[in-house]
Amino acid sequence: MSDQEKRVVGDNDVVSLEYTLTVDGEVVDSSEGHGPIEYIQGKGQIIPGLEKEVYGMAVGESKEVVVSPAEGYGEENPEAFVEVPKSEFPPEIPLEVGTPLQLRDQQGQVFDATIAEVKENTVLLNFNHPLAGKTLTFQIKVVGVRPATQEELDHGHVHHH
Ligand code: ZN
């Protein structure tokens, strides 16, 4: 076994992680299509319930992690639902349940929403994160660990050389 293989994940390590995310029995995201994620451990760059489980894992190790909504994308906030008159939507937007929308406020800030319900004259928009209130099941595998460089720590993100 090489030194690299014996290294386990700790704070300020750059971790490469393969993952499959399953919600309600359906795969909703996976690194298979786009490669492993890389992040700096201990900086809150991935959801807390997942990050804490990666501590102490070695390269090549895999496990299943079940993350509660509170440690994932949060509980669904009932106040994050807003009813909007249908007349305010441009005609090209399909008013169907599940349609994702991006809305811009007067300051230019962009908000993601999903159509939760279509009523007779109004549309109910859900501004919660689509995974809010969901229990997340991750199948993860650590495929790389190395100490972050000082520059990466200063910048707060991983550099690819
Ligand atoms: Zn940078």
PDB file of C-alpha atoms and ligand atoms in Angstrom:
ATOM      1  CA  MET A   1       0.000   0.000   0.000  1.00  0.00           C
ATOM      2  CA  SER A   2       1.375   3.434  -0.948  1.00  0.00           C
ATOM      3  CA  ASP A   3       1.319   6.496   1.299  1.00  0.00           C
ATOM      4  CA  GLN A   4      -1.383   8.026  -0.900  1.00  0.00           C
ATOM      5  CA  GLU A   5      -3.670   5.061  -0.251  1.00  0.00           C
ATOM      6  CA  LYS A   6      -3.180   5.205   3.516  1.00  0.00           C
ATOM      7  CA  ARG A   7      -4.017   8.906   3.747  1.00  0.00           C
ATOM      8  CA  VAL A   8      -7.371   9.646   5.299  1.00  0.00           C
ATOM      9  CA  VAL A   9      -9.502  12.731   4.852  1.00  0.00           C
ATOM     10  CA  GLY A  10      -9.064  15.597   7.320  1.00  0.00           C
ATOM     11  CA  ASP A  11      -9.594  19.346   7.376  1.00  0.00           C
ATOM     12  CA  ASN A  12      -8.093  21.347   4.511  1.00  0.00           C
ATOM     13  CA  ASP A  13      -7.705  18.315   2.278  1.00  0.00           C
ATOM     14  CA  VAL A  14      -8.750  18.472  -1.346  1.00  0.00           C
ATOM     15  CA  VAL A  15     -11.083  15.496  -1.710  1.00  0.00           C
ATOM     16  CA  SER A  16     -12.168  13.911  -4.985  1.00  0.00           C
ATOM     17  CA  LEU A  17     -15.457  12.159  -4.478  1.00  0.00           C
ATOM     18  CA  GLU A  18     -17.515   9.933  -6.717  1.00  0.00           C
ATOM     19  CA  TYR A  19     -21.156   9.930  -5.723  1.00  0.00           C
ATOM     20  CA  THR A  20     -24.636   8.829  -6.617  1.00  0.00           C
ATOM     21  CA  LEU A  21     -27.534  10.681  -5.018  1.00  0.00           C
ATOM     22  CA  THR A  22     -30.810   8.814  -4.603  1.00  0.00           C
ATOM     23  CA  VAL A  23     -34.013  10.528  -3.443  1.00  0.00           C
ATOM     24  CA  ASP A  24     -37.303   8.658  -2.956  1.00  0.00           C
ATOM     25  CA  GLY A  25     -35.742   5.636  -4.664  1.00  0.00           C
ATOM     26  CA  GLU A  26     -34.729   7.558  -7.781  1.00  0.00           C
ATOM     27  CA  VAL A  27     -31.216   8.542  -8.837  1.00  0.00           C
ATOM     28  CA  VAL A  28     -31.299  12.338  -9.153  1.00  0.00           C
ATOM     29  CA  ASP A  29     -27.591  13.093  -9.552  1.00  0.00           C
ATOM     30  CA  SER A  30     -24.395  11.169 -10.117  1.00  0.00           C
ATOM     31  CA  SER A  31     -20.741  11.857 -10.791  1.00  0.00           C
ATOM     32  CA  GLU A  32     -20.817   9.170 -13.474  1.00  0.00           C
ATOM     33  CA  GLY A  33     -21.670  11.656 -16.207  1.00  0.00           C
ATOM     34  CA  HIS A  34     -19.307  14.488 -15.256  1.00  0.00           C
ATOM     35  CA  GLY A  35     -16.583  12.997 -13.063  1.00  0.00           C
ATOM     36  CA  PRO A  36     -15.953  13.232  -9.328  1.00  0.00           C
ATOM     37  CA  ILE A  37     -16.529  16.457  -7.401  1.00  0.00           C
ATOM     38  CA  GLU A  38     -13.486  18.108  -5.860  1.00  0.00           C
ATOM     39  CA  TYR A  39     -13.802  20.281  -2.779  1.00  0.00           C
ATOM     40  CA  ILE A  40     -11.865  21.379   0.308  1.00  0.00           C
ATOM     41  CA  GLN A  41     -12.852  19.391   3.395  1.00  0.00           C
ATOM     42  CA  GLY A  42     -14.004  21.365   6.436  1.00  0.00           C
ATOM     43  CA  LYS A  43     -15.079  24.490   4.550  1.00  0.00           C
ATOM     44  CA  GLY A  44     -18.776  23.771   4.207  1.00  0.00           C
ATOM     45  CA  GLN A  45     -18.478  23.389   0.437  1.00  0.00           C
ATOM     46  CA  ILE A  46     -20.700  20.324   0.383  1.00  0.00           C
ATOM     47  CA  ILE A  47     -23.793  19.704   2.496  1.00  0.00           C
ATOM     48  CA  PRO A  48     -22.973  19.265   6.219  1.00  0.00           C
ATOM     49  CA  GLY A  49     -24.488  15.800   6.613  1.00  0.00           C
ATOM     50  CA  LEU A  50     -22.264  14.472   3.849  1.00  0.00           C
ATOM     51  CA  GLU A  51     -19.082  16.356   4.765  1.00  0.00           C
ATOM     52  CA  LYS A  52     -18.951  15.029   8.332  1.00  0.00           C
ATOM     53  CA  GLU A  53     -19.135  11.434   7.054  1.00  0.00           C
ATOM     54  CA  VAL A  54     -16.122  11.861   4.763  1.00  0.00           C
ATOM     55  CA  TYR A  55     -13.720  12.569   7.662  1.00  0.00           C
ATOM     56  CA  GLY A  56     -11.382   9.613   8.146  1.00  0.00           C
ATOM     57  CA  MET A  57     -12.184   7.920   4.835  1.00  0.00           C
ATOM     58  CA  ALA A  58      -9.248   6.635   2.796  1.00  0.00           C
ATOM     59  CA  VAL A  59      -8.736   6.654  -0.967  1.00  0.00           C
ATOM     60  CA  GLY A  60     -10.654   3.754  -2.474  1.00  0.00           C
ATOM     61  CA  GLU A  61     -13.078   3.553   0.431  1.00  0.00           C
ATOM     62  CA  SER A  62     -16.784   3.800  -0.279  1.00  0.00           C
ATOM     63  CA  LYS A  63     -19.913   3.948   1.843  1.00  0.00           C
ATOM     64  CA  GLU A  64     -23.557   4.829   1.913  1.00  0.00           C
ATOM     65  CA  VAL A  65     -24.550   8.007   3.726  1.00  0.00           C
ATOM     66  CA  VAL A  66     -28.142   8.873   4.591  1.00  0.00           C
ATOM     67  CA  VAL A  67     -28.631  12.602   5.185  1.00  0.00           C
ATOM     68  CA  SER A  68     -31.688  14.024   6.922  1.00  0.00           C
ATOM     69  CA  PRO A  69     -33.322  17.146   5.448  1.00  0.00           C
ATOM     70  CA  ALA A  70     -31.953  19.241   8.338  1.00  0.00           C
ATOM     71  CA  GLU A  71     -28.388  18.292   7.391  1.00  0.00           C
ATOM     72  CA  GLY A  72     -29.093  18.387   3.678  1.00  0.00           C
ATOM     73  CA  TYR A  73     -30.987  21.133   1.895  1.00  0.00           C
ATOM     74  CA  GLY A  74     -33.115  22.070   4.893  1.00  0.00           C
ATOM     75  CA  GLU A  75     -36.741  21.502   5.738  1.00  0.00           C
ATOM     76  CA  GLU A  76     -39.304  22.832   3.309  1.00  0.00           C
ATOM     77  CA  ASN A  77     -40.304  26.345   4.343  1.00  0.00           C
ATOM     78  CA  PRO A  78     -44.097  26.778   4.053  1.00  0.00           C
ATOM     79  CA  GLU A  79     -43.576  30.522   3.682  1.00  0.00           C
ATOM     80  CA  ALA A  80     -41.507  30.022   0.541  1.00  0.00           C
ATOM     81  CA  PHE A  81     -44.652  29.412  -1.513  1.00  0.00           C
ATOM     82  CA  VAL A  82     -45.971  32.407  -3.436  1.00  0.00           C
ATOM     83  CA  GLU A  83     -49.172  32.679  -5.472  1.00  0.00           C
ATOM     84  CA  VAL A  84     -48.802  34.676  -8.692  1.00  0.00           C
ATOM     85  CA  PRO A  85     -51.546  35.637 -11.187  1.00  0.00           C
ATOM     86  CA  LYS A  86     -51.287  33.662 -14.444  1.00  0.00           C
ATOM     87  CA  SER A  87     -51.384  36.963 -16.354  1.00  0.00           C
ATOM     88  CA  GLU A  88     -47.911  37.820 -15.050  1.00  0.00           C
ATOM     89  CA  PHE A  89     -46.279  34.930 -16.921  1.00  0.00           C
ATOM     90  CA  PRO A  90     -45.070  35.353 -20.499  1.00  0.00           C
ATOM     91  CA  PRO A  91     -47.081  33.108 -22.857  1.00  0.00           C
ATOM     92  CA  GLU A  92     -44.040  30.991 -23.790  1.00  0.00           C
ATOM     93  CA  ILE A  93     -43.708  29.603 -20.259  1.00  0.00           C
ATOM     94  CA  PRO A  94     -45.510  26.259 -19.887  1.00  0.00           C
ATOM     95  CA  LEU A  95     -47.641  26.520 -16.750  1.00  0.00           C
ATOM     96  CA  GLU A  96     -47.273  22.929 -15.612  1.00  0.00           C
ATOM     97  CA  VAL A  97     -46.517  21.467 -12.210  1.00  0.00           C
ATOM     98  CA  GLY A  98     -42.784  20.830 -11.861  1.00  0.00           C
ATOM     99  CA  THR A  99     -41.651  23.444 -14.391  1.00  0.00           C
ATOM    100  CA  PRO A 100     -38.474  25.123 -13.079  1.00  0.00           C
ATOM    101  CA  LEU A 101     -38.377  28.917 -13.388  1.00  0.00           C
ATOM    102  CA  GLN A 102     -35.852  31.642 -12.791  1.00  0.00           C
ATOM    103  CA  LEU A 103     -37.260  34.918 -11.539  1.00  0.00           C
ATOM    104  CA  ARG A 104     -35.439  38.216 -11.253  1.00  0.00           C
ATOM    105  CA  ASP A 105     -36.365  40.816  -8.654  1.00  0.00           C
ATOM    106  CA  GLN A 106     -36.034  44.583  -9.085  1.00  0.00           C
ATOM    107  CA  GLN A 107     -32.446  44.458  -7.776  1.00  0.00           C
ATOM    108  CA  GLY A 108     -31.580  41.937 -10.476  1.00  0.00           C
ATOM    109  CA  GLN A 109     -31.159  39.041  -8.085  1.00  0.00           C
ATOM    110  CA  VAL A 110     -32.161  35.689  -9.574  1.00  0.00           C
ATOM    111  CA  PHE A 111     -34.326  33.199  -7.677  1.00  0.00           C
ATOM    112  CA  ASP A 112     -35.036  29.607  -8.627  1.00  0.00           C
ATOM    113  CA  ALA A 113     -38.577  28.405  -8.243  1.00  0.00           C
ATOM    114  CA  THR A 114     -40.692  25.451  -9.289  1.00  0.00           C
ATOM    115  CA  ILE A 115     -44.368  25.486 -10.207  1.00  0.00           C
ATOM    116  CA  ALA A 116     -46.050  23.660  -7.335  1.00  0.00           C
ATOM    117  CA  GLU A 117     -49.676  24.009  -8.367  1.00  0.00           C
ATOM    118  CA  VAL A 118     -51.673  25.516 -11.243  1.00  0.00           C
ATOM    119  CA  LYS A 119     -54.986  27.009 -10.127  1.00  0.00           C
ATOM    120  CA  GLU A 120     -57.745  28.637 -12.148  1.00  0.00           C
ATOM    121  CA  ASN A 121     -56.292  32.136 -12.231  1.00  0.00           C
ATOM    122  CA  THR A 122     -53.061  31.792 -10.344  1.00  0.00           C
ATOM    123  CA  VAL A 123     -49.918  29.719 -10.169  1.00  0.00           C
ATOM    124  CA  LEU A 124     -48.371  28.599  -6.883  1.00  0.00           C
ATOM    125  CA  LEU A 125     -44.584  28.956  -6.968  1.00  0.00           C
ATOM    126  CA  ASN A 126     -42.287  27.050  -4.626  1.00  0.00           C
ATOM    127  CA  PHE A 127     -39.057  28.911  -3.839  1.00  0.00           C
ATOM    128  CA  ASN A 128     -37.662  26.091  -1.708  1.00  0.00           C
ATOM    129  CA  HIS A 129     -34.640  24.200  -3.002  1.00  0.00           C
ATOM    130  CA  PRO A 130     -35.997  21.222  -5.003  1.00  0.00           C
ATOM    131  CA  LEU A 131     -34.335  18.866  -2.490  1.00  0.00           C
ATOM    132  CA  ALA A 132     -35.594  20.697   0.620  1.00  0.00           C
ATOM    133  CA  GLY A 133     -37.477  18.383   2.954  1.00  0.00           C
ATOM    134  CA  LYS A 134     -35.955  15.308   1.286  1.00  0.00           C
ATOM    135  CA  THR A 135     -33.894  12.551   2.837  1.00  0.00           C
ATOM    136  CA  LEU A 136     -30.799  12.144   0.676  1.00  0.00           C
ATOM    137  CA  THR A 137     -29.056   8.819   0.183  1.00  0.00           C
ATOM    138  CA  PHE A 138     -25.527   9.120  -1.146  1.00  0.00           C
ATOM    139  CA  GLN A 139     -23.352   6.277  -2.330  1.00  0.00           C
ATOM    140  CA  ILE A 140     -19.871   7.810  -2.147  1.00  0.00           C
ATOM    141  CA  LYS A 141     -16.331   6.740  -2.964  1.00  0.00           C
ATOM    142  CA  VAL A 142     -13.193   8.718  -2.166  1.00  0.00           C
ATOM    143  CA  VAL A 143     -10.996   8.643  -5.268  1.00  0.00           C
ATOM    144  CA  GLY A 144      -8.389  11.238  -4.250  1.00  0.00           C
ATOM    145  CA  VAL A 145      -7.054  13.052  -1.177  1.00  0.00           C
ATOM    146  CA  ARG A 146      -4.275  15.632  -1.012  1.00  0.00           C
ATOM    147  CA  PRO A 147      -3.536  18.637   1.186  1.00  0.00           C
ATOM    148  CA  ALA A 148      -4.878  21.889  -0.255  1.00  0.00           C
ATOM    149  CA  THR A 149      -2.187  24.390  -1.263  1.00  0.00           C
ATOM    150  CA  GLN A 150      -1.958  27.690   0.614  1.00  0.00           C
ATOM    151  CA  GLU A 151      -3.248  29.413  -2.509  1.00  0.00           C
ATOM    152  CA  GLU A 152      -6.301  27.149  -2.638  1.00  0.00           C
ATOM    153  CA  LEU A 153      -7.003  27.821   1.043  1.00  0.00           C
ATOM    154  CA  ASP A 154      -6.645  31.577   0.455  1.00  0.00           C
ATOM    155  CA  HIS A 155      -9.025  31.428  -2.516  1.00  0.00           C
ATOM    156  CA  GLY A 156     -11.405  28.972  -0.892  1.00  0.00           C
ATOM    157  CA  HIS A 157     -11.601  26.716  -3.937  1.00  0.00           C
ATOM    158  CA  VAL A 158      -9.746  23.907  -5.693  1.00  0.00           C
ATOM    159  CA  HIS A 159      -7.285  24.707  -8.468  1.00  0.00           C
ATOM    160  CA  HIS A 160      -6.783  22.370 -11.400  1.00  0.00           C
ATOM    161  CA  HIS A 161      -3.274  22.298 -12.835  1.00  0.00           C
TER     162      HIS A 161
HETATM  163 ZN    ZN B   1      -8.343  30.513  -7.226  1.00  0.00          ZN
END
